[in-house]
Coordinates of C-alpha atoms in Angstrom, one line a residue:
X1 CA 0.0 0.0 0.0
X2 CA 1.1 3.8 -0.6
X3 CA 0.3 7.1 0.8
X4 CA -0.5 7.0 4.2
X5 CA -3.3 4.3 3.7
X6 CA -4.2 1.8 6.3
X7 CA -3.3 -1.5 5.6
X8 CA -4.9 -4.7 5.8
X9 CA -3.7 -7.9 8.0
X10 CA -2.2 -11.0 7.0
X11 CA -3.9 -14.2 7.0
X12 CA -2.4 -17.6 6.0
X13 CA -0.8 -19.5 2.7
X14 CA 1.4 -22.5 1.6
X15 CA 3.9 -23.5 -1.0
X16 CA 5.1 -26.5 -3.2
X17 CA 4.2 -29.9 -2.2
X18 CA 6.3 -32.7 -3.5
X19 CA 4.8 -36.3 -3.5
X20 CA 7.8 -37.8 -2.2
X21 CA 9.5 -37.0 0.7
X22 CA 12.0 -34.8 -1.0
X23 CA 14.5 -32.8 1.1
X24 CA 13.9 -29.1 -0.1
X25 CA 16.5 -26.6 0.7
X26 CA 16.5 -22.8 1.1
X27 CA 17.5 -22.1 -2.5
X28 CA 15.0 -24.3 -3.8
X29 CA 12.6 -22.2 -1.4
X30 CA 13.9 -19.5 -2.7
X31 CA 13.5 -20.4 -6.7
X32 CA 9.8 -21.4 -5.8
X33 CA 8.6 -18.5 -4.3
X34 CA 9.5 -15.9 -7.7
X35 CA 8.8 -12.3 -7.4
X36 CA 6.9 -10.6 -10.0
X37 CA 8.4 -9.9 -13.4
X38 CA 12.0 -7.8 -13.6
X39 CA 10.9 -4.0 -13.5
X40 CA 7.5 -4.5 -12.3
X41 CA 4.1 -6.2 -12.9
X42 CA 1.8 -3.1 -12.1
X43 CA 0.6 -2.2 -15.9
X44 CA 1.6 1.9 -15.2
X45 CA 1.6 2.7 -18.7
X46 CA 3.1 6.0 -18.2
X47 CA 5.0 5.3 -15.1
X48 CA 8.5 3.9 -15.2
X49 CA 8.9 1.5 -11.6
X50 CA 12.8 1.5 -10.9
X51 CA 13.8 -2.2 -9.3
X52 CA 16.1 -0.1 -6.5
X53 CA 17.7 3.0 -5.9
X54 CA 21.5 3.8 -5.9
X55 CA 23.5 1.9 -3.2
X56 CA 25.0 4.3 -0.7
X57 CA 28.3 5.0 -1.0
X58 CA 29.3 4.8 2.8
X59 CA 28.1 5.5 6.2
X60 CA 26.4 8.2 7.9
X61 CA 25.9 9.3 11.5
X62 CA 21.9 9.1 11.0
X63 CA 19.0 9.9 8.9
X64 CA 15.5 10.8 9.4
X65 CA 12.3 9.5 8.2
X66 CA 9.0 10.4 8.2
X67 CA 5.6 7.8 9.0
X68 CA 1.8 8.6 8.9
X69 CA 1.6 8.1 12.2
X70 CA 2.7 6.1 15.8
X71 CA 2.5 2.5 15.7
X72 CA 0.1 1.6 18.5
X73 CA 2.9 -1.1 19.6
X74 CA 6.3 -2.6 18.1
X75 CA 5.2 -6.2 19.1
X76 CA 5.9 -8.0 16.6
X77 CA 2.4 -10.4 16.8
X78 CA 0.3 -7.2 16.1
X79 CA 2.6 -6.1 14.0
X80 CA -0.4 -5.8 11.0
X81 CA 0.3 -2.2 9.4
X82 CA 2.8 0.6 7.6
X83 CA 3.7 2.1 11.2
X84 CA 4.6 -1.1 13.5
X85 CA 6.3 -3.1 10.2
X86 CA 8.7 -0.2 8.1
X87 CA 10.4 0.0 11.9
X88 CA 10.5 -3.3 12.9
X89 CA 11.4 -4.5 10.0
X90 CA 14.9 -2.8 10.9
X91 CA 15.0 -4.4 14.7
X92 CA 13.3 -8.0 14.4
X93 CA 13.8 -10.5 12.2
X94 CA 12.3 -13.5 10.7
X95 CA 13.2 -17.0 10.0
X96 CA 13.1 -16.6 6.4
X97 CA 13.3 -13.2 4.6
X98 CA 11.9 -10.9 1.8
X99 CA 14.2 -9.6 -0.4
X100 CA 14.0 -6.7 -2.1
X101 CA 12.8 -8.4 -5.5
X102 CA 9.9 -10.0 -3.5
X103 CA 11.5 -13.2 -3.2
X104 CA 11.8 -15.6 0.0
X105 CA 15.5 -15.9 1.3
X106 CA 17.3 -17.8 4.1
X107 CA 17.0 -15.5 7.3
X108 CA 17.6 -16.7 11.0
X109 CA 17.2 -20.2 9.3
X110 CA 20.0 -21.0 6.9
X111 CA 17.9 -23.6 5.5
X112 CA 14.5 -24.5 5.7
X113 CA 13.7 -27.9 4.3
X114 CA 10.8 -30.1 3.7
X115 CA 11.2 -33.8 4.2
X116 CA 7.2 -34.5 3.9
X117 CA 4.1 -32.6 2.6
X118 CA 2.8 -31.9 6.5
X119 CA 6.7 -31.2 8.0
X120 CA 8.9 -28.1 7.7
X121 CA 12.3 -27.9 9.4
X122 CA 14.9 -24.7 10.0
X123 CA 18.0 -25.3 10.6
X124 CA 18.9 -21.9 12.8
X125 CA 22.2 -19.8 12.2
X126 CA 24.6 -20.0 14.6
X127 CA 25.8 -17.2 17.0
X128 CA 23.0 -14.9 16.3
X129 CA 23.0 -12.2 18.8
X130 CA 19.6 -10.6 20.2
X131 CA 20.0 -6.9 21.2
X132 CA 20.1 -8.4 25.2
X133 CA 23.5 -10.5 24.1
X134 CA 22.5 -13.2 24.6
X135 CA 22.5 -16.2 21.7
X136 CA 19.5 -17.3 19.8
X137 CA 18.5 -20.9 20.1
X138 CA 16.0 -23.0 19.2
X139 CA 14.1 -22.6 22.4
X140 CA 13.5 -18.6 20.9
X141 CA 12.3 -19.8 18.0
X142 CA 9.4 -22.0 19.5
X143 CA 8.5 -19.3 21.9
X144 CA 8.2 -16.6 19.4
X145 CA 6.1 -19.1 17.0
X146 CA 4.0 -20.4 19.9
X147 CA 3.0 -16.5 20.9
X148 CA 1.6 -16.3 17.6
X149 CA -0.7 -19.3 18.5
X150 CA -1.6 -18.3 21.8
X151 CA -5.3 -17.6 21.5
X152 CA -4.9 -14.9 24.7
X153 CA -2.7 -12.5 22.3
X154 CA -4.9 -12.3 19.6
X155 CA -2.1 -12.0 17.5
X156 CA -2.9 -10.6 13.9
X157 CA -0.9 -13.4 12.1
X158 CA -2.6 -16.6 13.9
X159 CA -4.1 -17.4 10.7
X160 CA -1.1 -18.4 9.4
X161 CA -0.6 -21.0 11.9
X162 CA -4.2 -22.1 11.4
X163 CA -2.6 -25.4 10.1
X164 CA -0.1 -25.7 12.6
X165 CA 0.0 -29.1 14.7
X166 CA 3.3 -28.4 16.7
X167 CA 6.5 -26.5 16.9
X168 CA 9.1 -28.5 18.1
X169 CA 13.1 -28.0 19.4
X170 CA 14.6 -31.1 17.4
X171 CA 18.4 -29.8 18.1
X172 CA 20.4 -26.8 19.7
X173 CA 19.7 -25.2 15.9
X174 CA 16.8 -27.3 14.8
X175 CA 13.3 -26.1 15.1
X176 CA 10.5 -29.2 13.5
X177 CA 6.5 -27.0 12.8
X178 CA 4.6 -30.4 12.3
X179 CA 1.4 -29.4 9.8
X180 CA -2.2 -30.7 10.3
X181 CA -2.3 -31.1 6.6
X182 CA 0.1 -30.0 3.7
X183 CA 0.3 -25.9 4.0
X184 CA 1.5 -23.9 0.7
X185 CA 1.5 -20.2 2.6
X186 CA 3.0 -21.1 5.6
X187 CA 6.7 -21.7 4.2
X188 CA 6.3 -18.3 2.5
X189 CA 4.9 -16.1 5.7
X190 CA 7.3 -16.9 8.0
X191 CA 9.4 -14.2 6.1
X192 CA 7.0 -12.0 7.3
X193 CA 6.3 -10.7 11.2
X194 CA 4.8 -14.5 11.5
X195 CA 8.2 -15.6 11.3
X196 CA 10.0 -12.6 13.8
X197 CA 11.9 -14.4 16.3
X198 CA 12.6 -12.7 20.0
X199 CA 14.4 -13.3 23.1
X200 CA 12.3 -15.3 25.1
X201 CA 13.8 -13.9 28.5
X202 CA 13.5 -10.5 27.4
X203 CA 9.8 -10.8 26.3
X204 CA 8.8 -12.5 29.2
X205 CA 10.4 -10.0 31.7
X206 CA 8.8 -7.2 29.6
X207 CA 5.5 -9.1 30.3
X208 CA 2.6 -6.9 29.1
X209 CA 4.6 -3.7 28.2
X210 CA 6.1 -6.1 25.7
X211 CA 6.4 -3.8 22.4
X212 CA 5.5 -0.3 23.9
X213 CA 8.5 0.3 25.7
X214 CA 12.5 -0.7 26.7
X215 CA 14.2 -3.5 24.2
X216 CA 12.3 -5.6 22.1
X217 CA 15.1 -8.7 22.1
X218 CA 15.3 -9.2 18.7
X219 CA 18.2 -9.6 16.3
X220 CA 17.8 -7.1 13.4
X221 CA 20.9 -4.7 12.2
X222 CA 19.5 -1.9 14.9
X223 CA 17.8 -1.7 18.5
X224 CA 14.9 0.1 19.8
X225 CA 16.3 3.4 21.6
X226 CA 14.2 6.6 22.7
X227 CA 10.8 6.4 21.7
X228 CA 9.2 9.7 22.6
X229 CA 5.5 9.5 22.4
X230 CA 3.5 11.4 20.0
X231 CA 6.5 12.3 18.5
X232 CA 9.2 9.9 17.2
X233 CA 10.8 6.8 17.7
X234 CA 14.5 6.1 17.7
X235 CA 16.5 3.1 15.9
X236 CA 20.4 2.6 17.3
X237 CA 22.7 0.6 15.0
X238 CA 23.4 -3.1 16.5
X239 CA 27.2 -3.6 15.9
X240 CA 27.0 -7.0 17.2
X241 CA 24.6 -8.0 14.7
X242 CA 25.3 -11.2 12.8
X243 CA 24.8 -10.2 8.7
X244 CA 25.6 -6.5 6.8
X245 CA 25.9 -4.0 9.6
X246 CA 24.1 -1.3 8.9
X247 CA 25.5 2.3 7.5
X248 CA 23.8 4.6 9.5
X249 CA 24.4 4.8 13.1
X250 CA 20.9 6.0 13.7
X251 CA 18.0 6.1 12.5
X252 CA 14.7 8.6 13.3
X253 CA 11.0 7.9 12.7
X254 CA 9.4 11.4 13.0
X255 CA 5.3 10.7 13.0
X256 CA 4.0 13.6 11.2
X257 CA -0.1 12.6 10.7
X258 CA -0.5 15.7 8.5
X259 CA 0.2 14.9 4.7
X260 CA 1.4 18.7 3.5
X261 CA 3.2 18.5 7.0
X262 CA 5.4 15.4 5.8
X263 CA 5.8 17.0 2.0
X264 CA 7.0 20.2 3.6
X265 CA 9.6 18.2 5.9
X266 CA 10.7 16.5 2.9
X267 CA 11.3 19.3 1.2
X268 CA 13.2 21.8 3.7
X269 CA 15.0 18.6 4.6
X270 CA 13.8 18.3 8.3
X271 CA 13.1 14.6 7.6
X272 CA 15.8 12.9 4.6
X273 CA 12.9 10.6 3.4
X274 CA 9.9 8.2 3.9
X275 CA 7.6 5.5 2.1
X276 CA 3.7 6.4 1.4
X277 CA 4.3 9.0 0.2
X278 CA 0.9 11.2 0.1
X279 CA 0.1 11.1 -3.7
X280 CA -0.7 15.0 -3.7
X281 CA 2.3 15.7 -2.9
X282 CA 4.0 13.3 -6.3
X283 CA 4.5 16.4 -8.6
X284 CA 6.2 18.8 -5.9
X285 CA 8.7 15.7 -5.0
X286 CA 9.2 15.2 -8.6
X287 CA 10.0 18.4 -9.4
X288 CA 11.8 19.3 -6.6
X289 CA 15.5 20.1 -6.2
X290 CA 15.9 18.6 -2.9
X291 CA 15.9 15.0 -3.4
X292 CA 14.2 11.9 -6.0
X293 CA 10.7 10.1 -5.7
X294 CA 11.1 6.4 -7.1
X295 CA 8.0 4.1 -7.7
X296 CA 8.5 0.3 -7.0
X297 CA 6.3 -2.7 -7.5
X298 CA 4.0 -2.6 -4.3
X299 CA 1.5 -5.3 -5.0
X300 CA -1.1 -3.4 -4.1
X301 CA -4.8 -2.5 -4.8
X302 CA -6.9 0.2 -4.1
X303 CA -10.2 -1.5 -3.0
X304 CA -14.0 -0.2 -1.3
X305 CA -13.6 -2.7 1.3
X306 CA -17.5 -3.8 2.4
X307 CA -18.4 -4.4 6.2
X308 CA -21.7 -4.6 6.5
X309 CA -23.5 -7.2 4.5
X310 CA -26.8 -6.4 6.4
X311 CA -28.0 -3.1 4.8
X312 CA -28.7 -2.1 1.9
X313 CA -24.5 -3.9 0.3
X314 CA -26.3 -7.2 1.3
X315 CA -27.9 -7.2 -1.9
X316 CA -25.4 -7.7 -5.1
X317 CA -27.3 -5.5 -7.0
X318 CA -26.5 -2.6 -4.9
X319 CA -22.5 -3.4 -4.9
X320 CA -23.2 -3.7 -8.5
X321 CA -24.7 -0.3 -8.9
X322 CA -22.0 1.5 -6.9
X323 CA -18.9 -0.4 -8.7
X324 CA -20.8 0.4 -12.3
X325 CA -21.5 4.1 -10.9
X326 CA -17.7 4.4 -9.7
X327 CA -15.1 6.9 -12.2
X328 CA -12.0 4.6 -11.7
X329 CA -10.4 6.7 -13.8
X330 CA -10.9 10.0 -12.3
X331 CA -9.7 8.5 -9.0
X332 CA -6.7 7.4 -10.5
X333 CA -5.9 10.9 -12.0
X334 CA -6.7 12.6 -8.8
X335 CA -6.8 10.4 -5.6
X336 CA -3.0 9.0 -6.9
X337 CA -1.7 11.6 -8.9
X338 CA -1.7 9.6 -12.3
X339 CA 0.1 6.6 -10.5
X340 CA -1.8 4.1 -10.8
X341 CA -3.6 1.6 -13.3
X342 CA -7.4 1.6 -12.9
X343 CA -8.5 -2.4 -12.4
X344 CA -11.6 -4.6 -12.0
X345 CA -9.0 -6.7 -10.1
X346 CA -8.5 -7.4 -6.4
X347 CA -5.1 -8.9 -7.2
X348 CA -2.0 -7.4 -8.8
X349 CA -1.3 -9.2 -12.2
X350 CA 2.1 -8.8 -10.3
X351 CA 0.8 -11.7 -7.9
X352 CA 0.7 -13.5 -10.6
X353 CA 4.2 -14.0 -11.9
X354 CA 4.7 -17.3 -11.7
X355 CA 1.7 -18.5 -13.1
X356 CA 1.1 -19.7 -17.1
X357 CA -0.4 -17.7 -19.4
X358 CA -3.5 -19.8 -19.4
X359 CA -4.1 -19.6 -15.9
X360 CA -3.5 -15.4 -15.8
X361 CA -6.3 -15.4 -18.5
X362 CA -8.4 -17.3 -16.8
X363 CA -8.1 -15.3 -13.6
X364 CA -8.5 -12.1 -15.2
X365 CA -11.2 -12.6 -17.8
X366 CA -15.0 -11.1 -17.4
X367 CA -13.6 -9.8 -14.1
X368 CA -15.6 -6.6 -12.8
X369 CA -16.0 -4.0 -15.4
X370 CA -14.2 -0.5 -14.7
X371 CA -16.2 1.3 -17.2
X372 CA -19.2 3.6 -16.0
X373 CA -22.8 3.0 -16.7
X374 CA -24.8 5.2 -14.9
X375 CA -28.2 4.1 -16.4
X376 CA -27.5 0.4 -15.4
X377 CA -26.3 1.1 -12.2
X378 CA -29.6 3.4 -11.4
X379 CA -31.5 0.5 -12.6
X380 CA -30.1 -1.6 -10.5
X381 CA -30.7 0.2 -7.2
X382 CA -34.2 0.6 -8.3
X383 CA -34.5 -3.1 -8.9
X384 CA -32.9 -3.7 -5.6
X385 CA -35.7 -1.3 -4.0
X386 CA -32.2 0.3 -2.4
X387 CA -33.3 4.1 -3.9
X388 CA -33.1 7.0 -1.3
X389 CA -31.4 4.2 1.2
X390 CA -28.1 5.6 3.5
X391 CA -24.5 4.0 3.6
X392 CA -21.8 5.3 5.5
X393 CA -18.5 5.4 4.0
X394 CA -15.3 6.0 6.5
X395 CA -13.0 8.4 5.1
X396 CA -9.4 10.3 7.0
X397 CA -7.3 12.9 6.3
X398 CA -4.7 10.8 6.2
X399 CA -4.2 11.7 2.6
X400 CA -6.1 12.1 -0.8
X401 CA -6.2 8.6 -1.5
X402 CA -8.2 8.0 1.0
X403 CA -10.3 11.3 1.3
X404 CA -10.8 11.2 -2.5
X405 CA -11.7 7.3 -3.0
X406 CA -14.1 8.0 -0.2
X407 CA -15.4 11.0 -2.1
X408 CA -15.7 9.3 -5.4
X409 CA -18.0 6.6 -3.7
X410 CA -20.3 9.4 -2.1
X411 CA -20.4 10.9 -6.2
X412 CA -21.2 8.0 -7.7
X413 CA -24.1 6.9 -5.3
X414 CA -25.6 10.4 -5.2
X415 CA -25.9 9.9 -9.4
X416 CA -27.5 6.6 -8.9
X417 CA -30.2 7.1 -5.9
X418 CA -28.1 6.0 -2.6
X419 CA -27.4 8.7 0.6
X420 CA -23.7 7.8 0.9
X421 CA -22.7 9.3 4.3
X422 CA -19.0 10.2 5.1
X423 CA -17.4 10.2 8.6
X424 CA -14.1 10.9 9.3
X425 CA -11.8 9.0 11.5
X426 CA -8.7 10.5 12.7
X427 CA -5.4 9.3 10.6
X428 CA -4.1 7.2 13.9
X429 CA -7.6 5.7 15.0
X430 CA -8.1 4.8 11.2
X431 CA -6.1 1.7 11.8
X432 CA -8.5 0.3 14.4
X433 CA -11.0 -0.2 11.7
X434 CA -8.7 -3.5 11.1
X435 CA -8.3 -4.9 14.5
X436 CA -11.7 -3.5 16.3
X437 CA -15.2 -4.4 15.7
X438 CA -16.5 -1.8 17.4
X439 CA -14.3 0.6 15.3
X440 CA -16.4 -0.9 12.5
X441 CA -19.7 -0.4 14.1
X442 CA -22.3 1.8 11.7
X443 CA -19.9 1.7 9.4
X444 CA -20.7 -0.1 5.5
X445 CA -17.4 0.4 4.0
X446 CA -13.9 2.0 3.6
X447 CA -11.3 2.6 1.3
X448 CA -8.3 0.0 1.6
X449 CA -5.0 -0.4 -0.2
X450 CA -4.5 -4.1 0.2
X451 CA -0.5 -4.8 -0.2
X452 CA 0.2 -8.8 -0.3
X453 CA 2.7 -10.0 2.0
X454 CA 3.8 -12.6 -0.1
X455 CA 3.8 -12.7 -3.8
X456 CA 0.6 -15.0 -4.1
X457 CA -2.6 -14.2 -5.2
X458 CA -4.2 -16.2 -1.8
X459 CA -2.7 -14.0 -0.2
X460 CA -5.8 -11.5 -0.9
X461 CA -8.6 -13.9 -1.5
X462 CA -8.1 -15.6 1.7
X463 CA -10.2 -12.6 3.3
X464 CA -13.4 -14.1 2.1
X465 CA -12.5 -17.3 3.4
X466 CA -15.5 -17.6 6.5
X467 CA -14.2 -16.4 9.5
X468 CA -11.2 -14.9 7.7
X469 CA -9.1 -12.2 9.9
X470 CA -10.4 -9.7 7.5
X471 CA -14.0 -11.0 6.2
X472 CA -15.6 -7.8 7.8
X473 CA -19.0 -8.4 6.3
X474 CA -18.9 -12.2 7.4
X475 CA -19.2 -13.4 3.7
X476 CA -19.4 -17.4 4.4
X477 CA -20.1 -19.9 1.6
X478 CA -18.8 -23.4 1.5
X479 CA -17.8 -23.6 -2.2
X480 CA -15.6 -20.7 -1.6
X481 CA -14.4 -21.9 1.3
X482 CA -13.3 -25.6 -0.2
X483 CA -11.6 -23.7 -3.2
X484 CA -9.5 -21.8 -0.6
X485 CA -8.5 -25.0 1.3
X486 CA -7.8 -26.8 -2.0
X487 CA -5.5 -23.9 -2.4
X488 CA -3.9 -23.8 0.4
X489 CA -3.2 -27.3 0.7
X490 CA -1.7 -27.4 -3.3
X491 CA 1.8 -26.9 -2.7
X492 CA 2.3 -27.4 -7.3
X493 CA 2.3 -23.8 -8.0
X494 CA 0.9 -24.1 -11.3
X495 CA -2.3 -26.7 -9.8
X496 CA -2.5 -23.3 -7.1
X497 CA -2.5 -21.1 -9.4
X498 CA -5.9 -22.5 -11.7
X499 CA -7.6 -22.9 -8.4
X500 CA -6.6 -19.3 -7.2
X501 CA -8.0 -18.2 -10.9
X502 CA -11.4 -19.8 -9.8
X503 CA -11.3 -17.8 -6.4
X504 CA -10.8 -14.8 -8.3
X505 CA -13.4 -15.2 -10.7
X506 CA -16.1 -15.9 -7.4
X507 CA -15.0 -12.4 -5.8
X508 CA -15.6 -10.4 -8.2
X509 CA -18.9 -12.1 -9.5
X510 CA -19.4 -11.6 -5.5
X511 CA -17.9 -8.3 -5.5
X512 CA -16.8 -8.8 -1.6
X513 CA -14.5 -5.7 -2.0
X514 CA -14.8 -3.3 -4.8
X515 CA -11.6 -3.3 -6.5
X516 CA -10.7 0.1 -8.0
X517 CA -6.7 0.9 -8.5
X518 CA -2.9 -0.8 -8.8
X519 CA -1.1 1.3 -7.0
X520 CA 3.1 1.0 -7.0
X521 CA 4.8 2.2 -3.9
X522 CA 6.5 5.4 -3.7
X523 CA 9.8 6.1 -1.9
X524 CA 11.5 9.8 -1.8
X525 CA 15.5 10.4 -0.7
X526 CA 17.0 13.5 -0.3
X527 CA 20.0 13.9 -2.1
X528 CA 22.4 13.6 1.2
X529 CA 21.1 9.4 1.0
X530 CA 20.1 6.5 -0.7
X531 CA 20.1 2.6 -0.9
X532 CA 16.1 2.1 0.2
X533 CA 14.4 -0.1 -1.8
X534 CA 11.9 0.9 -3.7
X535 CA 9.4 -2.3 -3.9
X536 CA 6.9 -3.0 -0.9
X537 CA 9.7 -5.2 0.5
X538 CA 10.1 -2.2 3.5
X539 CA 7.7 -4.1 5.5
X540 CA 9.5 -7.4 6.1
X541 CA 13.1 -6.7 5.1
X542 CA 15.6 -4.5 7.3
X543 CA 15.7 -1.9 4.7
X544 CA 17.1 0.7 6.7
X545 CA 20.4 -1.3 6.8
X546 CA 21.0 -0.2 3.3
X547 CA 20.5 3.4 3.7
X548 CA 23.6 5.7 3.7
X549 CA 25.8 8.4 1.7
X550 CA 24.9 9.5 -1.3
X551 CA 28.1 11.2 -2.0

């Protein structure tokens, strides 16, 4: 996701299942899991994504970078959104890791391998350091896993684990996840904050103020230092850490919630850069002498995300009318600046790089149509008996593409008979729309940029799975639900695939979400640094390792 948008949480997925008890290693893993295509998958047509930005040139005593707001907490189990994951990223890491090209790469596991369809095993590095100094060991690892599971913490990534039997020490190094039944996703998500491992000393004598204040025990190329509330949280370089050590000496999250108050710091240099960049802000950046704005591949779309399936959206026809009534295009232009592709799509074609041709045609044929037809969608409402009925759409400040998506739905129901009501939620309460019900409550929709957390389509259709961690309108049916299982449980990527085409067609016949926008990510630097990447890696990979000199 991009400009200061909320994000969505992670459920579950699974990877390539061999027939016979193979032994796969991390570079198999590694070749499995492909990114999308070299220089992008989005479709900008006028928009040139860059794979990376200049590596730094040296070190620097610190930069400065700016966030959309204060994460909530830095624990790593609700660690669900931009805020908490572009700065942990940097201080935890995972057993397995993103890479900058959206691929999956050996991590705190130098190898994971795969002796049997329901068995995964990592094999640990040895001599890893957490921020404490003590030595990660096996025993970490299956207390960091198992406080995933824990149904008390209500973690944000327990889906993943949802086919998890056990997590088992099986050596000093050695840690054995034992599967119900064979799991594609899982392999791939624990490169994400599902896989963080933590001191389990220093978590447990944190207790509850585990991820809000002192050391968070992990092993990443910096440590948590000051965080001063309300206004910024500080990152201090780890020199014990175990890979790259990192350029800068310091680094600074400033949380400035105002979009023209981030531009502005940008451009007098009070911050040296940031991700999400608010998309009203594009030209100035562009244009400006002060620094570059890069676009990346951010497998991301810009959806209407539908939450209550008991008014008036209950009835297709309505969800229909609004997506027919909806000027994609205009959004596009103004809600991101021109940066965008408009889609009937909830997936990124970019999720789709590994799969055939035949399988990307079938998952994107007859999908919902983009065009606008105002006289069908009027007669739709009217068939529904929805005319003069109210919605409320949720809109923030926190920056056009938000305001203006939320905008554009009020416009296109006003020309086809609905009351779209807006209320606005404050840019640092807009995230508790994902985690709170009662957030939620009166509420029929919002706008959501959706990033996948792994480069597989499942990762977004899993939400309409019943009981999925982000099926807000409780959508339930059992055909769907079987399809997502099959999925999940095909570890052939090309078998996955032609069932993932099939859960695509459903939701957007279903139109769960109304999909709107691609949207690439968007990364400025001052001229003083550089060596950020530029994809939507930043949430899993210690990006801010890279950054340093320019000159």
């Amino acid at each position: 996701m991009n400009p200061a948008v909320p994000a969505r949480r992670t459920p579950p997925r699974r990877r390539r299942a061999l027939a016979t008890a193979a032994l796969l290693s991390a570079a198999a893993l590694v070749a499995a899991c492909s990114g999308p295509p070299h220089g992008g998958g989005s479709g900008q047509a006028d928009l040139q994504l860059s794979a990376d930005t200049p590596q730094a040139k040296g070190e620097i005593d610190s930069f400065t970078w700016a966030t959309y707001a204060e994460p909530p907490t830095l624990d790593y189990i609700q660690a669900f959104d931009y805020p908490q994951n572009t700065i942990l990223s940097n201080v935890c890491e995972s057993l397995m890791r993103w890479t900058p090209r959206l691929t999956v790469a050996p991590g705190l596991a130098q190898k994971a391998s795969n002796p049997d369809p329901t068995t995964w095993v990592y094999d640990l590095r040895s001599g890893v350091h957490f921020h404490d100094g003590t030595v990660m060991t096996a025993d970490d690892v299956v207390y960091s896993l198992g406080r995933q599971t824990n149904p008390d913490n209500a973690a944000a990534w327990n889906q993943v684990f949802q086919n998890v039997e056990s997590i088992t020490k099986t050596g000093p190094l050695q840690v054995t996840v034992k599967l119900k039944q064979p799991d594609s996703q899982f392999p791939q998500y624990m490169a994400t904050a599902a896989g963080v491992v933590a001191a389990k000393a220093g978590v447990e004598v944190a207790g509850k103020d585990y991820g809000t204040s002192g050391s968070l025990d992990c092993t990443g190329p910096f440590k948590l230092g000051t965080w001063a509330k309300g206004q910024s949280i500080e990152l201090q370089r780890f020199d014990d850490y175990w890979g790259t050590k990192a350029k800068a000496k310091k680094a600074v999250f400033s949380f400035l919630t105002d979009a023209s108050a981030r531009t502005n710091a940008m451009l007098t240099g009070d911050v040296d850069g940031g991700y999400l960049i608010p998309t009203e802000s594009y030209d100035r950046l562009k244009k400006s002498g002060p620094g570059t704005l890069y676009f990346g591949e951010g497998l991301s779309t810009v959806n209407v995300n539908v939450t209550n399936m008991q008014g008036a959206l209950g009835d297709l026809r309505v969800r229909q009318a609004l997506s027919l009534a909806l000027d994609r295009s205009g959004f596009v232009k103004t809600g991101l600046a021109g940066a965008g592709t408009v889609t009937g799509s909830l997936t990124t074609k970019a999720a789709w790089a590994s799969a055939s041709d035949d399988v990307r045609k079938t998952a994107f044929d007859g999908l919902t149509p983009t065009a606008q037809d105002i006289d069908k969608a009027k007669a739709l409402v009217k068939e529904a008996g929805a005319s003069g009925k109210t919605l409320i759409m949720a809109t923030s400040s926190i920056g056009q593409d938000v305001s203006l998506l939320a905008t554009a739905v009020q416009a296109a129901g006003s020309k086809i008979g609905l009351d779209i009501q807006l209320k606005t939620i404050a840019p640092n309460a807009f995230t508790a729309l994902f985690t709170d019900p009662k957030a939620r409550e009166g509420i029929d929709m919002f706008p959501e940029t959706y990033y996948d957390s792994v480069t597989d389509p499942l990762d977004l259709l899993v939400n309409f799975r019943t009981g999925a961690y982000q099926n807000f309108a409780n959508y339930s049916d059992k055909a769907y639900d079987d399809l997502v299982d099959q999925a999940t449980a095909e570890y052939d990527p090309a078998k996955r695939g032609a069932i993932e085409a099939k859960l695509q067609q459903t939701a957007s016949r279903q139109l769960l979400w109304i999909p709107v926008a691609e949207w690439p990510t968007a990364v400025f630097l001052n001229k003083r640094i550089t060596g950020a990447p530029t994809t939507i890696s930043y949430m899993y990979y210690p990006w801010a390792a890279d950054v340093g000199a320019a000159r």
